Amino acid sequence: MSKKRVVHYINQFFAGIGGEEKADIKPEIREGFVGPGMAINKAIDADAEIVATVICGDSYFNENLEEAKKTIIEMVKKHKPDLFIAGPAFNAGRYGVACGSIAEAIKEELNIPVLSGMYIENPGADMYKKSIYIIETGNSAATMRKAVPAMAKLTLKMLKGEEVGAPDEDKYIPRGIRKNYFAKDRGSKRAVDMLMKKLKGEPFVTEYPMPSFDRVEPSAAIKDLTKAKIAIVTSGGIVPKGNPERIESSSASKYGEYDISGFTNLTEESHETAHGGYDPVHANIDPDRVIPVDVLRDLEKEGVIGELHNYFYSTVGNGTSVNSSKEFAAEIAKKLQNDGVDAVILTST
Amino acid sequence: MVKEIEKTGMPVVHICTVVPISLTVGANRIVPAVAIPYPLGNPELDEKDEKALRRKIVEKSLEALQTEVDGQTVFED
């Protein structure tokens, strides 16, 4: 029996082309495996092989979503794959979104099984877990060795047409799908058993986890802009030149509070970005491209807004955990409230 | 971050390039930006045009902050 054909999708970084400065490269396809494809190929070697690898820059994909998808689908089609793998993307946000988006498109257009791998906090996981299988990985490429066997196992299972098991069995992120099955005990007995375990303080698994609706009600609009105090918050990592707080370029453990009372404009001499998740060249030349201090100062002078708050708050939203971000923002929010700020402009890169 | 700040009752407008991420995260007022490395700029324009572009995005954001919304809303041109 000939081997099944797999096409693999990776970004510019895993292809060894370059980091953020190459994140704008257009899609290309190469024969065989590239980068992490080598380990995946080895793990599926008995029944399948990676016949081609698509490489695309993360920024290019996300900024040109429709065009990128169209081009890549055409590229992939030519290789007649039986299955499509994207990533793993770990905790790389744009890569995760790209993997989820292209895998979903391939599944719909070519009608073949697809899968990806991501860290649970990757925004791509939340966006695409319902439509595709996403193997749950660690948060960095250092966990590749754990991710590959799980991805390979599911790949082979799907290629053989075997039924995919429950999320904990096949190590993927729950998709919110319920399947009927015949349980050994009837419902009343299972419920009492669960209650007994709970009373004894023993671990138990619910049969119906509550969905988490993590949403916040929109706040009321500003009534009179000419009296409003507006503050800037950013995850784009803008800091005074030299990064005095030493905010990390990824997985930030802190945020900075910076006085801009003397500034009508941010420049290359005064500020820069500490962010390691995008090409910093343009933000460093003119930091107003990430936080619009110049324009807001103009609007303040013209009387369009009441005032621009004299402090801005900044952190690096690059692989930074949801928990840290929440903590930073809760502190920032308290400070803004105490300072009588009416509304916030939050910019992200 | 958007949600933590909005919880206190202050309206927050999120200017970002990848709108689907902002929708997933749960921002209520969203204004699309230009590009990931320069959300509020475009190095290909001359200084004057670039600032005009930035002003347009900021004005759109201020409009968003003055608009009552009852759910997630993307403010496009």
Coordinates of C-alpha atoms in Angstrom, one line a residue:
Chain A
M1 CA 0.0 0.0 0.0
S2 CA 1.4 3.4 -0.9
K3 CA 1.8 5.9 1.8
K4 CA -0.8 8.5 2.5
R5 CA 0.0 12.1 1.5
V6 CA 0.2 14.9 4.0
V7 CA 0.8 18.6 3.4
H8 CA 2.2 20.6 6.2
Y9 CA 1.9 24.4 7.0
I10 CA 4.5 26.3 8.9
N11 CA 5.5 30.0 9.4
Q12 CA 8.6 31.8 8.3
F13 CA 10.2 31.3 11.7
F14 CA 9.9 27.5 11.8
A15 CA 11.0 27.3 8.2
G16 CA 14.3 29.0 9.2
I17 CA 13.7 31.9 6.9
G18 CA 13.8 34.5 9.6
G19 CA 12.0 36.2 12.6
E20 CA 9.7 39.1 12.7
E21 CA 11.6 41.0 9.9
K22 CA 10.5 38.2 7.6
A23 CA 6.9 37.9 8.9
D24 CA 5.6 39.6 5.8
I25 CA 6.7 36.9 3.3
K26 CA 4.1 35.6 0.9
P27 CA 3.2 31.9 0.8
E28 CA 5.5 29.5 -1.0
I29 CA 5.4 25.7 -1.2
R30 CA 8.4 23.3 -1.1
E31 CA 8.6 19.6 -1.8
G32 CA 8.9 17.3 1.2
F33 CA 9.2 18.3 4.9
V34 CA 10.8 21.5 6.3
G35 CA 11.8 22.3 9.9
P36 CA 9.5 20.7 12.5
G37 CA 8.0 18.6 9.6
M38 CA 11.1 16.3 9.9
A39 CA 10.0 15.1 13.3
I40 CA 6.4 14.7 12.3
N41 CA 7.3 12.9 9.1
K42 CA 9.4 10.4 11.1
A43 CA 6.5 9.8 13.6
I44 CA 4.0 9.0 10.8
D45 CA 6.6 7.3 8.6
A46 CA 5.0 3.8 8.7
D47 CA 1.8 4.9 6.9
A48 CA 2.2 8.4 5.6
E49 CA 4.6 11.1 4.5
I50 CA 4.8 14.8 4.2
V51 CA 4.9 15.4 0.5
A52 CA 5.0 19.2 0.6
T53 CA 5.3 22.1 3.0
V54 CA 3.6 25.5 2.8
I55 CA 5.5 28.4 4.3
C56 CA 3.9 31.8 4.9
G57 CA 4.8 34.8 7.0
D58 CA 2.5 35.3 10.1
S59 CA 1.9 39.0 9.4
Y60 CA 1.3 38.5 5.7
F61 CA -1.3 35.8 6.5
N62 CA -3.2 37.8 9.1
E63 CA -3.1 41.1 7.1
N64 CA -4.2 39.4 3.8
L65 CA -6.5 36.7 5.2
E66 CA -8.6 36.0 2.1
E67 CA -5.9 36.3 -0.5
A68 CA -3.5 34.2 1.6
K69 CA -6.1 31.4 2.0
K70 CA -6.9 31.4 -1.7
T71 CA -3.3 31.1 -2.8
I72 CA -2.5 28.4 -0.2
I73 CA -5.5 26.3 -1.1
E74 CA -4.4 26.3 -4.7
M75 CA -0.9 25.3 -3.7
V76 CA -2.0 22.5 -1.5
K77 CA -4.6 21.2 -4.0
K78 CA -1.8 20.4 -6.5
H79 CA -0.2 17.9 -4.1
K80 CA -3.4 15.9 -3.7
P81 CA -3.1 15.5 0.1
D82 CA -5.1 13.0 2.2
L83 CA -4.6 15.1 5.3
F84 CA -3.4 18.6 6.2
I85 CA -1.4 19.5 9.3
A86 CA -0.8 23.1 10.4
G87 CA 1.8 24.0 13.0
P88 CA 2.1 23.4 16.0
A89 CA 1.9 27.1 16.8
F90 CA 2.4 26.8 20.6
N91 CA 1.6 30.2 22.1
A92 CA 2.4 32.3 19.0
G93 CA -0.8 34.2 18.5
R94 CA -0.7 35.2 14.8
Y95 CA 0.8 31.8 13.9
G96 CA -2.0 30.1 15.8
V97 CA -4.7 32.2 14.0
A98 CA -3.0 31.4 10.7
C99 CA -2.9 27.7 11.4
G100 CA -6.5 27.5 12.5
S101 CA -7.8 29.6 9.7
I102 CA -5.9 27.8 6.9
A103 CA -6.7 24.4 8.3
E104 CA -10.4 25.2 8.5
A105 CA -10.4 26.5 4.9
I106 CA -8.6 23.4 3.6
K107 CA -11.1 21.2 5.5
E108 CA -14.0 23.0 3.8
E109 CA -12.5 23.3 0.3
L110 CA -10.7 20.0 -0.1
N111 CA -12.8 18.0 2.2
I112 CA -9.9 16.2 3.9
P113 CA -9.1 15.8 7.6
V114 CA -7.0 18.5 9.2
L115 CA -5.4 19.2 12.5
S116 CA -3.2 21.7 14.3
G117 CA -1.5 22.0 17.6
M118 CA -1.6 25.0 20.0
Y119 CA -1.2 26.1 23.6
I120 CA -4.6 26.6 25.3
E121 CA -4.2 30.4 25.6
N122 CA -3.3 30.9 22.0
P123 CA -6.1 33.1 20.5
G124 CA -6.2 30.7 17.6
A125 CA -7.2 27.8 19.9
D126 CA -10.4 29.6 21.1
M127 CA -11.2 30.7 17.5
Y128 CA -10.9 27.4 15.8
K129 CA -11.3 24.6 18.4
K130 CA -14.9 24.1 17.4
S131 CA -14.2 23.6 13.7
I132 CA -10.9 21.6 13.8
Y133 CA -8.9 19.2 16.0
I134 CA -6.2 21.2 17.9
I135 CA -3.8 19.1 19.9
E136 CA -3.1 20.8 23.2
T137 CA 0.6 21.7 23.4
G138 CA 2.9 23.5 25.8
N139 CA 3.4 27.2 25.4
S140 CA 6.8 27.1 23.7
A141 CA 8.6 25.3 21.0
A142 CA 10.7 23.6 23.7
T143 CA 7.7 21.3 24.1
M144 CA 7.9 20.2 20.5
R145 CA 8.9 16.7 21.5
K146 CA 5.7 16.2 23.4
A147 CA 3.6 17.8 20.8
V148 CA 4.8 15.7 17.8
P149 CA 3.7 12.2 19.1
A150 CA 0.2 13.4 20.0
M151 CA -0.2 15.1 16.6
A152 CA 1.2 12.0 14.8
K153 CA -1.1 9.7 16.6
L154 CA -4.2 11.7 15.7
T155 CA -2.9 12.0 12.1
L156 CA -2.6 8.3 11.7
K157 CA -5.9 7.7 13.3
M158 CA -7.7 10.0 10.9
L159 CA -5.8 8.7 7.9
K160 CA -7.0 5.2 8.7
G161 CA -10.5 6.5 9.1
E162 CA -10.7 5.4 12.7
E163 CA -13.0 7.2 15.0
V164 CA -11.4 10.1 17.0
G165 CA -11.7 9.6 20.7
A166 CA -12.7 12.0 23.5
P167 CA -10.5 15.1 24.0
D168 CA -8.5 13.7 26.9
E169 CA -7.9 10.4 25.1
D170 CA -6.6 12.0 21.9
K171 CA -5.1 15.0 23.6
Y172 CA -7.0 17.7 21.7
I173 CA -8.7 20.8 22.9
P174 CA -12.4 20.1 23.7
R175 CA -14.6 21.1 20.7
G176 CA -17.9 21.4 22.6
I177 CA -19.3 18.4 20.8
R178 CA -21.5 15.9 22.7
K179 CA -21.8 12.3 21.6
N180 CA -24.4 9.8 22.7
Y181 CA -23.2 6.6 24.3
F182 CA -24.4 3.8 26.5
A183 CA -23.2 4.3 30.0
K184 CA -22.7 1.3 32.3
D185 CA -24.8 2.9 35.1
R186 CA -28.0 4.8 34.9
G187 CA -28.0 8.6 35.5
S188 CA -29.4 8.6 39.0
K189 CA -26.6 6.2 40.2
R190 CA -23.9 8.2 38.5
A191 CA -25.2 11.4 40.1
V192 CA -25.3 9.9 43.6
D193 CA -21.8 8.5 43.0
M194 CA -20.6 11.9 42.1
L195 CA -22.2 13.5 45.1
M196 CA -20.6 10.9 47.4
K197 CA -17.2 11.6 45.9
K198 CA -17.8 15.3 46.4
L199 CA -18.9 14.9 50.0
K200 CA -15.8 12.8 50.7
G201 CA -13.6 15.4 49.0
E202 CA -12.5 12.9 46.3
P203 CA -11.8 14.0 42.8
F204 CA -14.7 13.6 40.3
V205 CA -15.4 14.6 36.7
T206 CA -18.6 16.4 35.8
E207 CA -20.6 15.1 32.9
Y208 CA -21.7 18.5 31.9
P209 CA -19.1 21.3 32.3
M210 CA -20.6 24.7 32.4
P211 CA -19.5 26.9 29.5
S212 CA -17.6 29.9 30.5
F213 CA -19.0 33.2 29.2
D214 CA -16.1 35.5 29.7
R215 CA -17.7 38.7 28.5
V216 CA -18.0 42.2 29.9
E217 CA -21.0 44.4 29.4
P218 CA -20.1 47.4 27.2
S219 CA -19.7 50.6 29.3
A220 CA -21.8 53.6 28.6
A221 CA -20.5 56.0 25.9
I222 CA -18.9 59.3 26.6
K223 CA -21.5 62.1 26.7
D224 CA -19.3 65.1 26.2
L225 CA -16.0 64.5 24.4
T226 CA -14.8 68.1 24.9
K227 CA -14.7 67.4 28.7
A228 CA -13.4 63.9 28.5
K229 CA -10.1 62.8 29.8
I230 CA -8.7 60.1 27.5
A231 CA -5.9 57.7 28.4
I232 CA -3.7 55.5 26.2
V233 CA -3.0 51.9 27.1
T234 CA -1.1 49.6 24.7
S235 CA 0.1 46.0 24.4
G236 CA 2.5 47.2 21.7
G237 CA 5.4 47.6 24.1
I238 CA 6.1 51.4 23.6
V239 CA 8.5 52.5 26.3
P240 CA 10.8 55.4 26.9
K241 CA 14.1 55.0 25.0
G242 CA 16.3 52.4 26.8
N243 CA 13.3 50.6 28.3
P244 CA 13.9 51.7 31.9
E245 CA 11.6 49.2 33.4
R246 CA 13.2 46.4 31.4
I247 CA 9.8 45.0 30.2
E248 CA 10.6 41.7 28.6
S249 CA 10.3 41.3 24.8
S250 CA 8.0 38.3 25.3
S251 CA 6.1 36.8 28.2
A252 CA 6.1 40.1 30.0
S253 CA 6.1 40.0 33.8
K254 CA 5.2 43.7 34.2
Y255 CA 3.8 46.9 32.6
G256 CA 5.1 50.4 32.6
E257 CA 3.5 53.7 33.6
Y258 CA 5.1 56.6 31.7
D259 CA 4.7 60.3 31.9
I260 CA 4.0 62.1 28.6
S261 CA 3.1 65.5 30.1
G262 CA 6.0 67.2 28.2
F263 CA 5.4 65.4 24.9
T264 CA 3.4 66.5 21.9
N265 CA 4.9 63.9 19.7
L266 CA 6.9 60.7 20.3
T267 CA 10.1 60.3 18.3
E268 CA 13.0 57.9 17.7
E269 CA 15.0 59.8 20.2
S270 CA 12.5 59.7 23.0
H271 CA 10.7 56.3 22.7
E272 CA 11.0 52.8 21.3
T273 CA 9.2 49.5 21.4
A274 CA 10.2 46.6 23.7
H275 CA 8.0 44.2 21.8
G276 CA 9.7 41.1 20.4
G277 CA 6.7 39.8 18.5
Y278 CA 6.7 42.1 15.5
D279 CA 9.3 43.8 13.3
P280 CA 10.2 46.9 15.5
V281 CA 11.7 49.0 12.7
H282 CA 8.7 51.2 11.9
A283 CA 7.5 51.5 15.6
N284 CA 11.0 52.6 16.6
I285 CA 11.3 55.3 13.9
D286 CA 7.9 56.8 14.9
P287 CA 6.3 55.4 18.1
D288 CA 3.2 57.4 17.3
R289 CA 2.5 54.6 14.8
V290 CA 1.6 52.4 17.8
I291 CA 0.3 55.0 20.3
P292 CA -1.1 58.2 18.7
V293 CA 0.2 60.8 21.1
D294 CA 0.8 63.4 18.4
V295 CA -2.8 63.3 17.1
L296 CA -4.3 63.2 20.5
R297 CA -2.3 66.2 21.6
D298 CA -3.5 68.0 18.5
L299 CA -7.1 67.1 19.3
E300 CA -6.6 68.3 22.9
K301 CA -5.3 71.6 21.6
E302 CA -8.2 72.0 19.2
G303 CA -10.6 71.3 22.1
V304 CA -12.0 68.2 20.4
I305 CA -11.2 66.2 23.5
G306 CA -11.0 67.5 27.1
E307 CA -7.5 66.3 27.8
L308 CA -5.1 63.5 27.1
H309 CA -4.1 61.8 30.4
N310 CA -0.5 62.5 31.2
Y311 CA 0.4 58.9 31.8
F312 CA 0.3 56.0 29.4
Y313 CA 0.4 52.4 30.3
S314 CA 2.3 49.8 28.3
T315 CA 3.2 46.2 28.3
V316 CA 4.3 43.6 25.7
G317 CA 1.5 41.4 24.5
N318 CA 3.7 38.7 23.1
G319 CA 3.2 35.3 24.7
T320 CA 2.2 37.1 27.8
S321 CA -0.2 34.9 29.8
V322 CA -3.9 35.8 30.2
N323 CA -3.5 35.9 33.9
S324 CA -0.6 38.4 33.8
S325 CA -2.5 40.6 31.4
K326 CA -5.5 40.5 33.7
E327 CA -3.4 41.5 36.7
F328 CA -1.7 44.3 34.9
A329 CA -5.0 45.7 33.5
A330 CA -6.8 45.5 36.9
E331 CA -4.0 47.6 38.4
I332 CA -4.0 50.0 35.5
A333 CA -7.8 50.3 35.6
K334 CA -7.7 51.3 39.3
K335 CA -5.0 53.9 38.6
L336 CA -7.0 55.3 35.7
Q337 CA -10.1 55.5 37.8
N338 CA -8.3 57.3 40.6
D339 CA -7.0 59.8 38.1
G340 CA -10.5 60.6 36.8
V341 CA -10.0 59.1 33.3
D342 CA -13.2 58.9 31.3
A343 CA -12.3 56.6 28.5
V344 CA -9.4 54.5 27.2
I345 CA -7.9 54.0 23.8
L346 CA -6.1 50.6 23.8
T347 CA -3.9 49.8 20.9
S348 CA -2.5 46.3 20.0
T349 CA 0.0 45.3 17.4
Chain B
M1 CA -6.8 43.9 29.2
V2 CA -9.7 45.6 27.4
K3 CA -12.2 43.6 29.6
E4 CA -10.5 44.3 32.9
I5 CA -10.5 48.0 32.2
E6 CA -14.1 48.0 30.8
K7 CA -15.3 46.2 34.0
T8 CA -14.7 49.4 35.9
G9 CA -17.3 51.2 33.8
M10 CA -14.9 53.2 31.6
P11 CA -15.6 52.7 27.9
V12 CA -12.6 51.2 26.0
V13 CA -12.0 51.3 22.3
H14 CA -9.6 48.6 21.0
I15 CA -7.6 49.6 17.9
C16 CA -6.1 46.5 16.5
T17 CA -5.2 44.9 13.1
V18 CA -6.4 41.4 13.6
V19 CA -10.1 42.1 14.3
P20 CA -11.1 38.4 14.8
I21 CA -8.7 38.1 17.7
S22 CA -10.2 41.2 19.3
L23 CA -13.7 39.7 18.8
T24 CA -12.6 36.4 20.4
V25 CA -11.0 38.2 23.3
G26 CA -14.2 40.1 24.0
A27 CA -13.6 43.8 23.2
N28 CA -16.9 45.7 22.8
R29 CA -15.8 48.7 20.7
I30 CA -13.3 47.7 17.9
V31 CA -11.6 49.9 15.3
P32 CA -9.5 48.1 12.7
A33 CA -5.9 49.2 12.3
V34 CA -3.5 49.4 9.4
A35 CA -0.9 46.6 10.0
I36 CA 0.6 44.7 12.8
P37 CA 4.0 46.5 13.1
Y38 CA 2.3 49.9 12.5
P39 CA -1.4 49.9 13.6
L40 CA -1.7 53.7 13.4
G41 CA 0.7 54.5 10.5
N42 CA 2.0 53.6 7.2
P43 CA 5.7 54.1 6.5
E44 CA 5.0 54.3 2.7
L45 CA 3.2 57.6 3.0
D46 CA 4.9 60.9 3.5
E47 CA 4.7 62.4 7.0
K48 CA 1.7 64.6 6.4
D49 CA -0.4 61.9 4.8
E50 CA 0.6 59.4 7.4
K51 CA -0.5 61.7 10.2
A52 CA -3.8 62.3 8.4
L53 CA -4.3 58.6 8.3
R54 CA -3.6 58.3 12.0
R55 CA -6.0 61.1 12.8
K56 CA -8.7 59.4 10.8
I57 CA -8.3 56.2 12.9
V58 CA -8.2 58.2 16.2
E59 CA -11.3 60.1 15.1
K60 CA -13.1 56.8 14.4
S61 CA -12.1 55.6 17.8
L62 CA -13.5 58.7 19.5
E63 CA -16.7 58.2 17.5
A64 CA -16.8 54.7 18.9
L65 CA -16.3 55.9 22.4
Q66 CA -19.3 58.3 22.0
T67 CA -21.5 55.6 20.6
E68 CA -23.7 53.4 22.8
V69 CA -23.3 49.7 21.9
D70 CA -25.2 46.7 23.2
G71 CA -22.7 44.1 22.1
Q72 CA -19.4 43.7 20.2
T73 CA -19.3 46.3 17.5
V74 CA -16.7 46.9 14.8
F75 CA -16.5 50.5 13.7
E76 CA -15.4 50.3 10.0
D77 CA -15.2 53.2 7.6

